[in-house]
CSV table of C-alpha atoms and ligand atoms in Angstrom, one decimal:
chain,number,residue,atom,x,y,z
A,1,UNK,CA,104.9,47.6,66.1
A,2,UNK,CA,102.7,50.6,65.4
A,3,UNK,CA,99.8,50.2,62.9
A,4,UNK,CA,100.2,53.9,62.0
A,5,UNK,CA,103.7,55.2,62.0
A,6,UNK,CA,102.5,58.7,61.3
A,7,UNK,CA,100.9,58.8,64.8
A,8,UNK,CA,103.4,56.7,66.8
A,9,UNK,CA,106.7,55.0,66.0
A,10,UNK,CA,108.3,52.2,68.0
A,11,UNK,CA,112.0,51.7,68.1
A,12,UNK,CA,114.0,48.4,68.3
A,13,UNK,CA,114.0,48.6,72.1
A,14,UNK,CA,110.2,49.1,72.3
A,15,UNK,CA,110.3,52.8,73.1
A,16,UNK,CA,107.2,54.5,71.6
A,17,UNK,CA,107.3,58.1,70.3
A,18,UNK,CA,104.3,60.3,69.6
A,19,UNK,CA,104.5,61.9,66.1
A,20,UNK,CA,101.2,63.7,65.5
A,21,UNK,CA,97.6,63.6,66.9
A,22,UNK,CA,95.7,60.6,65.9
A,23,UNK,CA,95.0,57.0,66.9
A,24,UNK,CA,96.9,53.8,66.2
A,25,UNK,CA,97.3,50.3,67.6
A,26,UNK,CA,100.5,49.1,69.2
A,27,UNK,CA,101.2,45.4,69.0
A,28,UNK,CA,103.8,43.7,71.3
A,29,UNK,CA,104.8,40.2,70.6
A,30,UNK,CA,106.8,38.2,73.3
A,31,UNK,CA,108.4,34.8,73.1
A,32,UNK,CA,109.1,33.3,76.5
A,33,UNK,CA,112.0,30.8,77.3
A,34,UNK,CA,109.7,27.8,76.5
A,35,UNK,CA,109.1,29.2,73.0
A,36,UNK,CA,105.5,30.3,73.8
A,37,UNK,CA,104.5,33.4,71.8
A,38,UNK,CA,102.1,35.9,73.3
A,39,UNK,CA,100.7,38.9,71.6
A,40,UNK,CA,99.4,42.1,73.3
A,41,UNK,CA,97.4,44.7,71.4
A,42,UNK,CA,96.7,48.1,72.8
A,43,UNK,CA,94.9,51.2,71.2
A,44,UNK,CA,96.8,54.4,71.5
A,45,UNK,CA,95.6,58.0,71.0
A,46,UNK,CA,98.0,60.9,70.7
A,47,UNK,CA,96.7,64.3,71.7
A,48,UNK,CA,98.4,67.6,71.6
A,49,UNK,CA,99.5,68.8,75.1
A,50,UNK,CA,97.1,71.6,75.0
A,51,UNK,CA,94.5,70.5,72.5
A,52,UNK,CA,91.9,72.8,74.2
A,53,UNK,CA,93.7,75.8,72.6
A,54,UNK,CA,93.2,74.4,69.1
A,55,UNK,CA,89.9,74.0,67.2
A,56,UNK,CA,88.7,70.4,66.9
A,57,UNK,CA,85.6,68.7,65.7
A,58,UNK,CA,83.9,65.4,66.1
A,59,UNK,CA,83.4,63.2,63.0
A,60,UNK,CA,80.3,61.2,62.4
A,61,UNK,CA,82.0,58.1,63.9
A,62,UNK,CA,82.8,60.0,67.1
A,63,UNK,CA,86.5,60.6,66.5
A,64,UNK,CA,87.9,63.9,67.7
A,65,UNK,CA,90.1,65.6,65.0
A,66,UNK,CA,92.2,68.7,65.4
A,67,UNK,CA,91.3,71.2,62.7
A,68,UNK,CA,94.4,72.7,61.2
A,69,UNK,CA,94.8,74.7,58.0
A,70,UNK,CA,97.8,76.3,56.4
A,71,UNK,CA,95.6,79.2,55.1
A,72,UNK,CA,94.4,79.9,58.6
A,73,UNK,CA,97.8,79.7,60.1
A,74,UNK,CA,99.2,82.1,57.6
A,75,UNK,CA,96.3,84.5,58.2
A,76,UNK,CA,96.8,84.3,62.0
A,77,UNK,CA,100.5,84.9,61.7
A,78,UNK,CA,100.0,87.9,59.3
A,79,UNK,CA,97.6,89.5,61.8
A,80,UNK,CA,99.7,88.6,64.9
A,81,UNK,CA,96.9,86.3,66.2
A,82,UNK,CA,96.7,82.8,67.5
A,83,UNK,CA,93.9,80.3,67.6
A,84,UNK,CA,93.1,81.4,71.1
A,85,UNK,CA,92.1,84.8,69.8
A,86,UNK,CA,89.4,83.5,67.6
A,87,UNK,CA,85.7,83.3,68.3
A,88,UNK,CA,84.3,79.8,68.9
A,89,UNK,CA,82.1,78.3,66.2
A,90,UNK,CA,79.5,75.7,65.9
A,91,UNK,CA,80.1,74.0,62.6
A,92,UNK,CA,76.8,75.1,61.2
A,93,UNK,CA,77.1,75.9,57.5
A,94,UNK,CA,75.0,77.3,54.8
A,95,UNK,CA,75.1,75.1,51.7
A,96,UNK,CA,75.8,78.0,49.5
A,97,UNK,CA,78.6,80.6,49.8
A,98,UNK,CA,76.1,83.3,48.6
A,99,UNK,CA,73.7,84.1,51.3
A,100,UNK,CA,70.6,85.7,49.9
A,101,UNK,CA,68.5,87.6,52.4
A,102,UNK,CA,65.0,89.0,52.5
A,103,UNK,CA,62.6,90.6,54.9
A,104,UNK,CA,59.4,89.7,56.7
A,105,UNK,CA,56.4,91.8,55.7
A,106,UNK,CA,55.3,94.9,57.6
A,107,UNK,CA,58.4,95.8,59.5
A,108,UNK,CA,58.4,99.0,61.5
A,109,UNK,CA,60.9,101.8,60.7
A,110,UNK,CA,63.5,102.1,63.4
A,111,UNK,CA,64.3,105.4,65.0
A,112,UNK,CA,67.8,105.8,66.6
A,113,UNK,CA,68.4,107.4,70.0
A,114,UNK,CA,69.4,110.7,68.2
A,115,UNK,CA,66.2,110.8,66.1
A,116,UNK,CA,67.2,109.4,62.7
A,117,UNK,CA,64.9,106.9,61.1
A,118,UNK,CA,65.9,103.9,59.1
A,119,UNK,CA,64.2,101.0,57.5
A,120,UNK,CA,65.5,97.6,58.6
A,121,UNK,CA,66.5,97.1,55.0
A,122,UNK,CA,68.9,100.1,55.2
A,123,UNK,CA,70.4,98.9,58.4
A,124,UNK,CA,70.9,95.3,57.0
A,125,UNK,CA,72.5,96.7,53.9
A,126,UNK,CA,75.1,98.5,56.0
A,127,UNK,CA,75.7,95.4,58.2
A,128,UNK,CA,76.0,93.2,55.1
A,129,UNK,CA,78.5,95.6,53.6
A,130,UNK,CA,80.7,95.2,56.8
A,131,UNK,CA,80.6,91.4,56.6
A,132,UNK,CA,81.2,91.3,52.8
A,133,UNK,CA,84.3,93.5,53.1
A,134,UNK,CA,85.6,91.6,56.2
A,135,UNK,CA,85.1,88.2,54.5
A,136,UNK,CA,86.6,89.3,51.2
A,137,UNK,CA,89.7,90.6,53.1
A,138,UNK,CA,90.5,87.1,54.3
A,139,UNK,CA,89.8,85.5,50.9
A,140,UNK,CA,86.4,84.0,51.9
A,141,UNK,CA,83.9,83.5,49.0
A,142,UNK,CA,81.0,84.0,51.4
A,143,UNK,CA,78.9,87.0,50.4
A,144,UNK,CA,75.5,88.4,51.6
A,145,UNK,CA,73.2,89.6,48.8
A,146,UNK,CA,69.6,90.7,48.7
A,147,UNK,CA,67.3,87.9,47.4
A,148,UNK,CA,65.7,88.5,44.0
A,149,UNK,CA,63.3,86.8,41.6
A,150,UNK,CA,65.9,84.1,40.8
A,151,UNK,CA,67.2,83.4,44.3
A,152,UNK,CA,65.1,82.5,47.3
A,153,UNK,CA,66.3,83.8,50.6
A,154,UNK,CA,68.3,81.6,53.0
A,155,UNK,CA,68.3,84.4,55.6
A,156,UNK,CA,65.2,86.3,56.6
A,157,UNK,CA,65.2,89.5,58.7
A,158,UNK,CA,62.3,90.4,61.0
A,159,UNK,CA,61.3,92.0,64.2
A,160,UNK,CA,60.0,90.8,67.6
A,161,UNK,CA,59.0,92.6,70.8
A,162,UNK,CA,60.1,92.4,74.4
A,163,UNK,CA,57.3,90.0,75.3
A,164,UNK,CA,58.8,87.5,72.8
A,165,UNK,CA,62.5,87.9,73.4
A,166,UNK,CA,62.8,89.6,76.8
A,167,UNK,CA,66.2,91.0,77.6
A,168,UNK,CA,67.6,90.4,74.1
A,169,UNK,CA,68.4,93.1,71.5
A,170,UNK,CA,68.5,90.6,68.7
A,171,UNK,CA,68.1,86.9,68.1
A,172,UNK,CA,69.2,84.3,65.5
A,173,UNK,CA,67.1,81.2,64.8
A,174,UNK,CA,68.9,78.4,62.9
A,175,UNK,CA,67.3,75.2,61.8
A,176,UNK,CA,70.0,72.7,60.9
A,177,UNK,CA,70.7,69.0,60.5
A,178,UNK,CA,72.2,67.7,63.7
A,179,UNK,CA,74.3,65.0,61.9
A,180,UNK,CA,75.7,67.1,59.1
A,181,UNK,CA,75.4,70.6,60.6
A,182,UNK,CA,74.0,71.8,57.3
A,183,UNK,CA,71.4,74.6,57.6
A,184,UNK,CA,68.1,73.4,56.3
A,185,UNK,CA,65.6,76.3,56.2
A,186,UNK,CA,66.2,80.1,56.1
A,187,UNK,CA,67.9,81.4,59.1
A,188,UNK,CA,65.8,84.0,60.9
A,189,UNK,CA,67.3,87.1,62.5
A,190,UNK,CA,65.1,89.4,64.5
A,191,UNK,CA,65.6,92.7,66.2
A,192,UNK,CA,63.8,93.4,69.5
A,193,UNK,CA,62.0,96.6,68.5
A,194,UNK,CA,61.2,97.5,72.1
A,195,UNK,CA,64.8,97.2,73.1
A,196,UNK,CA,66.4,99.0,70.1
A,197,UNK,CA,63.8,101.5,68.8
A,198,UNK,CA,64.5,105.0,70.1
A,199,UNK,CA,67.1,103.5,72.6
A,200,UNK,CA,70.0,102.4,70.4
A,201,UNK,CA,72.3,104.6,68.2
A,202,UNK,CA,72.6,103.8,64.5
A,203,UNK,CA,75.9,102.1,65.1
A,204,UNK,CA,74.6,100.0,67.9
A,205,UNK,CA,71.6,98.8,65.8
A,206,UNK,CA,74.0,97.9,62.9
A,207,UNK,CA,76.3,96.1,65.5
A,208,UNK,CA,73.3,94.0,66.7
A,209,UNK,CA,72.7,92.9,63.0
A,210,UNK,CA,76.4,92.3,62.4
A,211,UNK,CA,76.5,90.2,65.6
A,212,UNK,CA,73.5,88.2,64.6
A,213,UNK,CA,74.8,87.6,61.1
A,214,UNK,CA,78.0,86.3,62.8
A,215,UNK,CA,75.8,83.8,64.6
A,216,UNK,CA,74.1,82.9,61.3
A,217,UNK,CA,77.7,82.2,59.9
A,218,UNK,CA,78.3,79.8,62.8
A,219,UNK,CA,80.1,82.0,65.3
A,220,UNK,CA,79.6,82.0,69.1
A,221,UNK,CA,80.4,84.7,71.6
A,222,UNK,CA,84.0,85.9,71.9
A,223,UNK,CA,85.5,86.8,75.3
A,224,UNK,CA,86.5,90.3,74.1
A,225,UNK,CA,84.3,93.3,74.9
A,226,UNK,CA,85.7,95.3,71.9
A,227,UNK,CA,84.6,92.7,69.4
A,228,UNK,CA,81.2,92.6,67.8
A,229,UNK,CA,80.8,89.0,68.9
A,230,UNK,CA,80.9,90.1,72.5
A,231,UNK,CA,77.6,89.0,74.1
A,232,UNK,CA,76.3,92.5,74.8
A,233,UNK,CA,75.3,95.1,72.3
A,234,UNK,CA,77.3,98.3,72.3
A,235,UNK,CA,78.3,101.3,70.2
A,236,UNK,CA,81.9,100.6,70.3
A,237,UNK,CA,82.3,96.9,69.4
A,238,UNK,CA,83.9,96.2,66.0
A,239,UNK,CA,83.8,93.4,63.4
A,240,UNK,CA,87.5,92.4,63.1
A,241,UNK,CA,89.7,90.1,61.2
A,242,UNK,CA,89.4,87.7,64.2
A,243,UNK,CA,85.7,87.2,63.3
A,244,UNK,CA,86.3,86.7,59.6
A,245,UNK,CA,89.1,84.2,60.2
A,246,UNK,CA,86.7,82.4,62.6
A,247,UNK,CA,84.1,82.1,59.8
A,248,UNK,CA,86.8,80.8,57.4
A,249,UNK,CA,87.7,78.2,60.0
A,250,UNK,CA,84.1,77.2,60.6
A,251,UNK,CA,83.7,76.6,56.8
A,252,UNK,CA,86.8,74.5,56.7
A,253,UNK,CA,85.1,71.9,58.8
A,254,UNK,CA,84.5,68.9,56.5
A,255,UNK,CA,80.9,69.2,55.4
A,256,UNK,CA,78.7,66.4,56.6
A,257,UNK,CA,81.3,64.9,59.0
A,258,UNK,CA,80.6,66.8,62.1
A,259,UNK,CA,78.2,65.1,64.5
A,260,UNK,CA,77.9,67.7,67.2
A,261,UNK,CA,78.5,71.4,68.0
A,262,UNK,CA,82.2,71.7,68.0
A,263,UNK,CA,84.6,74.3,68.8
A,264,UNK,CA,85.2,76.7,71.7
A,265,UNK,CA,88.5,78.3,71.2
A,266,UNK,CA,87.7,81.5,73.1
A,267,UNK,CA,84.2,80.7,74.4
A,268,UNK,CA,82.3,83.0,76.6
A,269,UNK,CA,79.1,82.3,78.4
A,270,UNK,CA,77.1,85.4,79.3
A,271,UNK,CA,76.3,85.9,82.9
A,272,UNK,CA,73.9,88.8,82.4
A,273,UNK,CA,70.9,89.6,80.3
A,274,UNK,CA,70.8,92.4,77.7
A,275,UNK,CA,72.5,90.0,75.3
A,276,UNK,CA,72.4,89.9,71.5
B,1,LIG,ZN1,74.9,86.6,70.5
């Protein structure tokens, strides 16, 4: 007998057949020739053959669950993608789908490698516009907006120098609850002014911000050097539908049930500095 027929079925001859990922208990009852009855109980877990290729998460009671979603599967199919094309994600989530951003005081203006000057606000506005369009294109309700009198910021942009974050063009600091993965305080994104100022093109500066905003949305690094979530800053990396689908998937994690950092579908660990 199987306690959960959705996971495992048992036929009249005692053959067991896996049905879907999950756990169940198999109970076997034997009667010997003297009429003694013995019962054996065994826990069974059914995993997919290649579960590493699918996103999974760990619940608060330490059970690994495969994360599947009809919406995501349709989006992947429509874009000729599979789960293995997606960026890994951490499960960290903002509590609100509107992410209000503000700026630290006294930020320096940033000069690009070809001599144009921008405020950090201007660059962030362009990076936000990229994310807002990308997220809307996959039906996400997440949107970045400037904070105002009625809305305090849950994302704050600032600057650091090379003595503080050596070798990094940008950095994201996220304070979150380890049990629920809910982000507590404003996320902080900083640009390394020594690294970017007068060295980076306008596109590369915006790409650093788009990349860091991806981290704020829960994404890790993707193993694809044409993607904006590649670990190194570049002029020619792009925010793609892979990234927005990855964010959608991150936000489909049941809120409050993840107990640890979760998913590495296409994880990539940098082996060099000059990362973002
Ligand atoms: Zn990064």
